[in-house]
Amino acid sequence: MKNLSAVTEFILLGIPHTEDLETMLFVLFLGCYVFTLMGNLLILLAIVSSTRLHTPMYFFLCQLSVCDIFFPSVSSPKMLFYLSGNSRAISYAGCVSQLFFYHFLGCTECFLYTVMAYDRFVAICYPLRYTVIMSHRVCAILAVGTSFFGCVQATFLTTLTFQLPYCGPNEVDYFFCDIPVMLKLACADTSALERVGFVSVGLMPLSCFLLILTSYSRIVCSILQIRSTEGRRRAFSTCSAHLTAILLFYMPVVLIYLRPTPSPWLDATVQILNNLVTPMLNPLIYSLRNKEVISSLGKVLHHLGFLADQLYRENTS
């Protein structure tokens, strides 16, 4: 297809039906964004600084925290920029980058949740072989694999979207560049591409979800065979945080991409949940019921407080 594109920039119209709420939304989203960055950085510091947490489960949790730092950073800075009264324009290249990195990080997280479910499956169903199966080499391969396949999926979806000509309207009725809103602006028939995109976006999360479901089915069967009530409680407690995070991740994906009749306002609301709220809640989900993480976080905060006190004393002396 010959590219007839004459559009050099797009205008982000923002969240539908939120006129005159820019200041309130700016304060709210800025707070969520800062809290997300701080929470995930603290989780990273807590895991890296504690040798007791240098296990496969926490290794993958570190990777999840890195994704949760960058995932909201794809759309939030630009959104905060125009909510503060600045230009809503985004370049063609910037729009391509937003769409690519959004799906790259989103797909990576999807694969990562699947890997984390497999890790819990091995830990609970094969505890004596856990360190052999989940060796450092295997963990490294799985971690690289999640990013590689996330990149492949994102490259396919981005190429699919921007091979179309954009030669007319350039107003994006959304707060960032995503596939459904971009296809509406294309100067060509997008019905075939919409079907391909729907299958691609739907098939990947569905496959991951079925693998997660398989892992947890085996986990539940193994837990029910544990005779000790305390043992069952500890096993369920270990998996509950991961299951909560999975539900928070998959519900927005289903509501946004797999509904036959899209609703701009509902999509934007759910997307905010997916972009800001879920990454903000993940550090709380994985730390509140985990004594080891809480203990390590306490040490990190104590050390940071000590350093801040030292710097203050040096500056005032």
Coordinates of C-alpha atoms in Angstrom, one line a residue:
M1 CA 0.0 0.0 0.0
K2 CA 1.4 3.4 -0.9
N3 CA 1.7 5.7 2.1
L4 CA -0.2 8.9 1.4
S5 CA 0.3 10.2 4.8
A6 CA 0.4 14.0 5.1
V7 CA -0.1 14.1 8.9
T8 CA 3.0 15.2 10.8
E9 CA 1.4 15.5 14.2
F10 CA -1.7 14.6 16.1
I11 CA -3.7 16.4 18.7
L12 CA -4.6 14.5 21.8
L13 CA -8.1 15.6 22.9
G14 CA -7.8 13.9 26.3
I15 CA -10.3 12.0 28.4
P16 CA -13.8 12.5 27.0
H17 CA -16.3 14.5 29.0
T18 CA -13.8 16.0 31.4
E19 CA -13.9 19.6 30.3
D20 CA -13.1 22.2 33.1
L21 CA -11.7 19.4 35.3
E22 CA -8.0 19.7 34.1
T23 CA -6.6 21.1 37.4
M24 CA -8.3 18.4 39.5
L25 CA -7.2 15.7 37.1
F26 CA -3.7 17.0 37.0
V27 CA -3.3 16.9 40.8
L28 CA -5.0 13.4 41.0
F29 CA -2.9 11.9 38.2
L30 CA 0.3 13.5 39.3
G31 CA -0.2 12.0 42.8
C32 CA -0.9 8.6 41.4
Y33 CA 2.1 8.8 39.1
V34 CA 4.5 9.9 41.8
F35 CA 3.2 7.2 44.2
T36 CA 3.6 4.6 41.5
L37 CA 7.2 5.5 40.8
M38 CA 8.1 5.7 44.5
G39 CA 6.3 2.5 45.4
N40 CA 8.0 0.4 42.7
L41 CA 11.4 1.9 43.3
L42 CA 11.1 1.0 47.0
I43 CA 10.1 -2.6 46.1
L44 CA 13.2 -2.7 43.8
L45 CA 15.5 -1.4 46.6
A46 CA 14.0 -3.7 49.1
I47 CA 14.6 -6.8 47.0
V48 CA 18.1 -5.8 45.8
S49 CA 19.3 -4.9 49.2
S50 CA 18.1 -8.1 51.0
T51 CA 20.0 -11.4 50.1
R52 CA 17.0 -13.4 51.6
L53 CA 14.9 -12.0 48.7
H54 CA 17.3 -13.1 46.0
T55 CA 15.0 -15.9 44.8
P56 CA 13.2 -16.5 41.4
M57 CA 9.9 -15.2 42.7
Y58 CA 11.4 -11.9 43.8
F59 CA 13.6 -11.8 40.7
F60 CA 10.4 -11.7 38.5
L61 CA 8.8 -9.3 41.0
C62 CA 11.7 -7.0 40.3
Q63 CA 11.1 -7.2 36.6
L64 CA 7.4 -6.5 37.2
S65 CA 8.3 -3.4 39.2
V66 CA 10.5 -2.2 36.3
C67 CA 7.6 -2.6 33.9
D68 CA 5.3 -0.8 36.3
I69 CA 7.7 2.1 36.4
F70 CA 7.9 2.5 32.6
F71 CA 4.4 1.4 31.7
P72 CA 2.6 4.5 33.2
S73 CA 5.5 6.7 31.9
V74 CA 4.5 6.0 28.3
S75 CA 1.3 8.1 28.5
S76 CA 1.3 9.9 31.9
P77 CA 4.0 12.6 31.3
K78 CA 2.4 13.9 28.1
M79 CA -1.1 13.7 29.7
L80 CA 0.2 15.7 32.7
F81 CA 1.9 18.2 30.3
Y82 CA -1.4 19.1 28.5
L83 CA -3.5 19.0 31.7
S84 CA -1.2 21.7 33.1
G85 CA -2.3 24.0 30.2
N86 CA 0.4 23.2 27.6
S87 CA 0.2 22.0 24.0
R88 CA -1.8 18.8 23.2
A89 CA 0.1 18.2 20.0
I90 CA 2.2 15.0 19.7
S91 CA 4.5 14.3 16.7
Y92 CA 3.8 11.4 14.3
A93 CA 7.0 9.7 15.6
G94 CA 5.9 10.4 19.2
C95 CA 2.5 8.8 18.5
V96 CA 4.2 5.7 17.0
S97 CA 6.5 5.5 20.0
Q98 CA 3.6 5.7 22.5
L99 CA 1.7 2.9 20.8
F100 CA 4.8 0.7 20.5
F101 CA 6.0 1.1 24.1
Y102 CA 2.5 0.8 25.5
H103 CA 2.0 -2.6 23.9
F104 CA 5.6 -3.7 24.4
L105 CA 5.4 -3.1 28.2
G106 CA 1.8 -4.4 28.4
C107 CA 2.6 -7.6 26.5
T108 CA 5.8 -8.1 28.5
E109 CA 3.7 -7.9 31.7
C110 CA 1.2 -10.3 30.3
F111 CA 3.9 -12.9 29.6
L112 CA 5.6 -12.1 33.0
Y113 CA 2.4 -12.9 34.9
T114 CA 2.4 -16.2 33.1
V115 CA 6.0 -16.9 34.1
M116 CA 5.2 -15.9 37.7
A117 CA 2.3 -18.4 37.8
Y118 CA 4.6 -21.1 36.5
D119 CA 7.1 -20.2 39.2
R120 CA 4.5 -20.6 41.9
F121 CA 3.4 -23.9 40.3
V122 CA 6.9 -25.3 40.5
A123 CA 7.4 -24.0 44.1
I124 CA 4.2 -25.6 45.4
C125 CA 3.9 -28.7 43.3
Y126 CA 7.6 -29.6 43.1
P127 CA 9.2 -27.9 46.2
L128 CA 12.2 -30.4 46.4
R129 CA 13.1 -29.7 42.7
Y130 CA 12.4 -26.0 42.8
T131 CA 16.0 -24.7 42.8
V132 CA 16.9 -27.2 40.1
I133 CA 14.0 -26.3 37.8
M134 CA 14.1 -22.6 38.4
S135 CA 17.9 -22.2 38.1
H136 CA 19.5 -18.8 37.4
R137 CA 19.9 -19.8 33.8
V138 CA 16.2 -20.7 33.4
C139 CA 15.1 -17.5 35.2
A140 CA 17.3 -15.4 32.9
I141 CA 15.9 -17.1 29.8
L142 CA 12.3 -16.6 31.0
A143 CA 13.0 -12.9 31.8
V144 CA 14.5 -12.2 28.4
G145 CA 11.8 -14.3 26.7
T146 CA 9.0 -12.1 28.1
S147 CA 10.6 -9.0 26.8
F148 CA 11.5 -10.5 23.4
F149 CA 8.0 -11.8 22.7
G150 CA 6.5 -8.5 24.1
C151 CA 8.7 -6.7 21.5
V152 CA 7.6 -9.0 18.7
Q153 CA 3.9 -8.5 19.5
A154 CA 4.3 -4.7 19.9
T155 CA 6.2 -4.4 16.6
F156 CA 3.5 -6.4 14.8
L157 CA 0.7 -4.2 16.2
T158 CA 2.5 -1.0 15.6
T159 CA 3.4 -1.9 12.0
L160 CA -0.2 -3.0 11.5
T161 CA -1.5 0.4 12.7
F162 CA 0.9 2.8 11.0
Q163 CA 1.1 1.1 7.6
L164 CA -2.2 2.9 7.0
P165 CA -2.2 6.3 5.4
Y166 CA -3.1 9.2 7.7
C167 CA -4.0 12.1 5.4
G168 CA -7.0 13.8 6.9
P169 CA -8.2 14.5 10.5
N170 CA -5.5 14.4 13.2
E171 CA -7.5 14.8 16.4
V172 CA -7.1 11.7 18.6
D173 CA -10.2 11.4 20.7
Y174 CA -8.2 10.0 23.6
F175 CA -5.4 10.8 26.1
F176 CA -2.8 8.8 24.2
C177 CA -2.2 7.0 20.9
D178 CA -3.7 3.6 21.0
I179 CA -4.9 1.2 18.2
P180 CA -8.7 1.7 18.3
V181 CA -8.6 5.5 18.2
M182 CA -5.8 5.6 15.6
L183 CA -7.6 3.3 13.2
K184 CA -10.5 5.8 13.2
L185 CA -8.2 8.5 11.7
A186 CA -6.9 6.3 8.9
C187 CA -7.7 7.3 5.3
A188 CA -8.4 3.7 4.2
D189 CA -10.7 0.8 4.9
T190 CA -9.6 -0.7 8.3
S191 CA -12.2 -3.5 8.7
A192 CA -9.7 -6.3 7.8
L193 CA -7.0 -4.8 10.0
E194 CA -9.4 -4.4 12.9
R195 CA -10.3 -8.1 12.7
V196 CA -6.6 -9.1 12.5
G197 CA -5.8 -6.7 15.4
F198 CA -8.7 -8.0 17.4
V199 CA -7.6 -11.6 17.0
S200 CA -3.9 -10.7 17.8
V201 CA -4.7 -8.6 20.8
G202 CA -7.2 -11.1 22.1
L203 CA -5.3 -14.3 21.3
M204 CA -2.1 -13.4 23.2
P205 CA -3.8 -12.5 26.6
L206 CA -6.2 -15.4 26.3
S207 CA -3.3 -17.9 25.7
C208 CA -1.5 -16.5 28.7
F209 CA -4.6 -16.6 30.8
L210 CA -5.2 -20.2 30.0
L211 CA -1.7 -21.1 31.0
I212 CA -2.1 -19.2 34.3
L213 CA -5.4 -21.0 34.8
T214 CA -3.7 -24.3 34.2
S215 CA -0.9 -23.5 36.7
Y216 CA -3.3 -22.5 39.4
S217 CA -5.6 -25.5 38.8
R218 CA -2.6 -27.7 39.6
I219 CA -1.6 -25.4 42.5
V220 CA -5.1 -25.7 44.1
C221 CA -5.1 -29.5 43.7
S222 CA -1.7 -29.6 45.4
I223 CA -2.7 -27.3 48.2
L224 CA -5.9 -29.3 49.0
Q225 CA -3.7 -32.3 49.5
I226 CA -1.7 -30.6 52.3
R227 CA -2.9 -32.0 55.6
S228 CA -1.8 -29.1 57.8
T229 CA -4.2 -26.2 58.0
E230 CA -1.3 -23.8 58.6
G231 CA 0.5 -25.2 55.5
R232 CA -2.6 -24.7 53.3
R233 CA -3.0 -21.1 54.7
R234 CA 0.7 -20.3 53.9
A235 CA 0.4 -21.7 50.4
F236 CA -2.8 -19.8 49.6
S237 CA -1.3 -16.6 51.1
T238 CA 1.7 -17.0 48.8
C239 CA -0.5 -17.1 45.7
S240 CA -3.2 -14.6 46.7
A241 CA -1.1 -11.5 45.9
H242 CA -0.3 -12.8 42.4
L243 CA -3.9 -13.7 41.7
T244 CA -5.1 -10.2 42.8
A245 CA -2.6 -8.6 40.5
I246 CA -3.6 -10.9 37.6
L247 CA -7.3 -9.9 38.0
L248 CA -6.4 -6.2 38.1
F249 CA -4.3 -6.6 34.9
Y250 CA -6.7 -8.7 32.8
M251 CA -10.0 -7.0 33.6
P252 CA -9.0 -3.7 31.8
V253 CA -7.6 -5.6 28.8
V254 CA -10.9 -7.5 28.3
L255 CA -13.0 -4.3 28.8
I256 CA -10.9 -2.2 26.4
Y257 CA -9.9 -4.5 23.5
L258 CA -12.4 -7.4 23.5
R259 CA -15.8 -5.5 23.6
P260 CA -17.7 -5.4 20.3
T261 CA -19.0 -1.9 20.9
P262 CA -16.4 0.5 22.3
S263 CA -17.4 3.4 24.6
P264 CA -14.8 6.3 24.6
W265 CA -15.6 7.4 28.2
L266 CA -15.6 3.9 29.6
D267 CA -12.5 2.9 27.7
A268 CA -10.7 6.0 29.0
T269 CA -11.8 5.3 32.6
V270 CA -10.7 1.7 32.4
Q271 CA -7.4 2.7 30.7
I272 CA -6.6 5.1 33.5
L273 CA -7.1 2.1 35.9
N274 CA -4.8 0.0 33.8
N275 CA -2.1 2.7 33.2
L276 CA -1.9 4.3 36.7
V277 CA -3.9 2.6 39.3
T278 CA -2.8 -1.0 38.8
P279 CA 0.9 -0.2 38.7
M280 CA 0.4 1.9 41.8
L281 CA -1.4 -0.9 43.7
N282 CA 1.1 -3.7 42.8
P283 CA 3.7 -2.7 45.4
L284 CA 1.0 -2.7 48.0
I285 CA -0.4 -6.0 46.9
Y286 CA 3.0 -7.7 47.0
S287 CA 4.2 -6.2 50.2
L288 CA 1.3 -5.8 52.6
R289 CA 1.0 -9.6 53.4
N290 CA 4.7 -10.4 52.9
K291 CA 6.7 -10.1 56.1
E292 CA 10.0 -10.5 54.4
V293 CA 9.3 -7.6 52.0
I294 CA 8.0 -5.4 54.8
S295 CA 11.1 -6.1 56.9
S296 CA 13.4 -5.3 54.0
L297 CA 11.4 -2.2 53.2
G298 CA 11.7 -1.0 56.8
K299 CA 15.5 -1.4 56.6
V300 CA 15.6 0.5 53.3
L301 CA 13.4 3.4 54.7
H302 CA 15.6 3.5 57.9
H303 CA 18.7 3.7 55.8
L304 CA 17.2 6.4 53.5
G305 CA 16.2 8.3 56.6
F306 CA 19.7 8.0 58.0
L307 CA 21.2 9.3 54.8
A308 CA 18.8 12.2 54.6
D309 CA 19.6 13.1 58.2
Q310 CA 23.4 13.0 57.4
L311 CA 22.9 15.2 54.4
Y312 CA 20.9 17.7 56.4
R313 CA 23.5 17.9 59.1
E314 CA 26.3 18.4 56.5
N315 CA 24.3 21.2 54.8
T316 CA 23.5 23.0 58.1
S317 CA 26.9 22.7 59.7

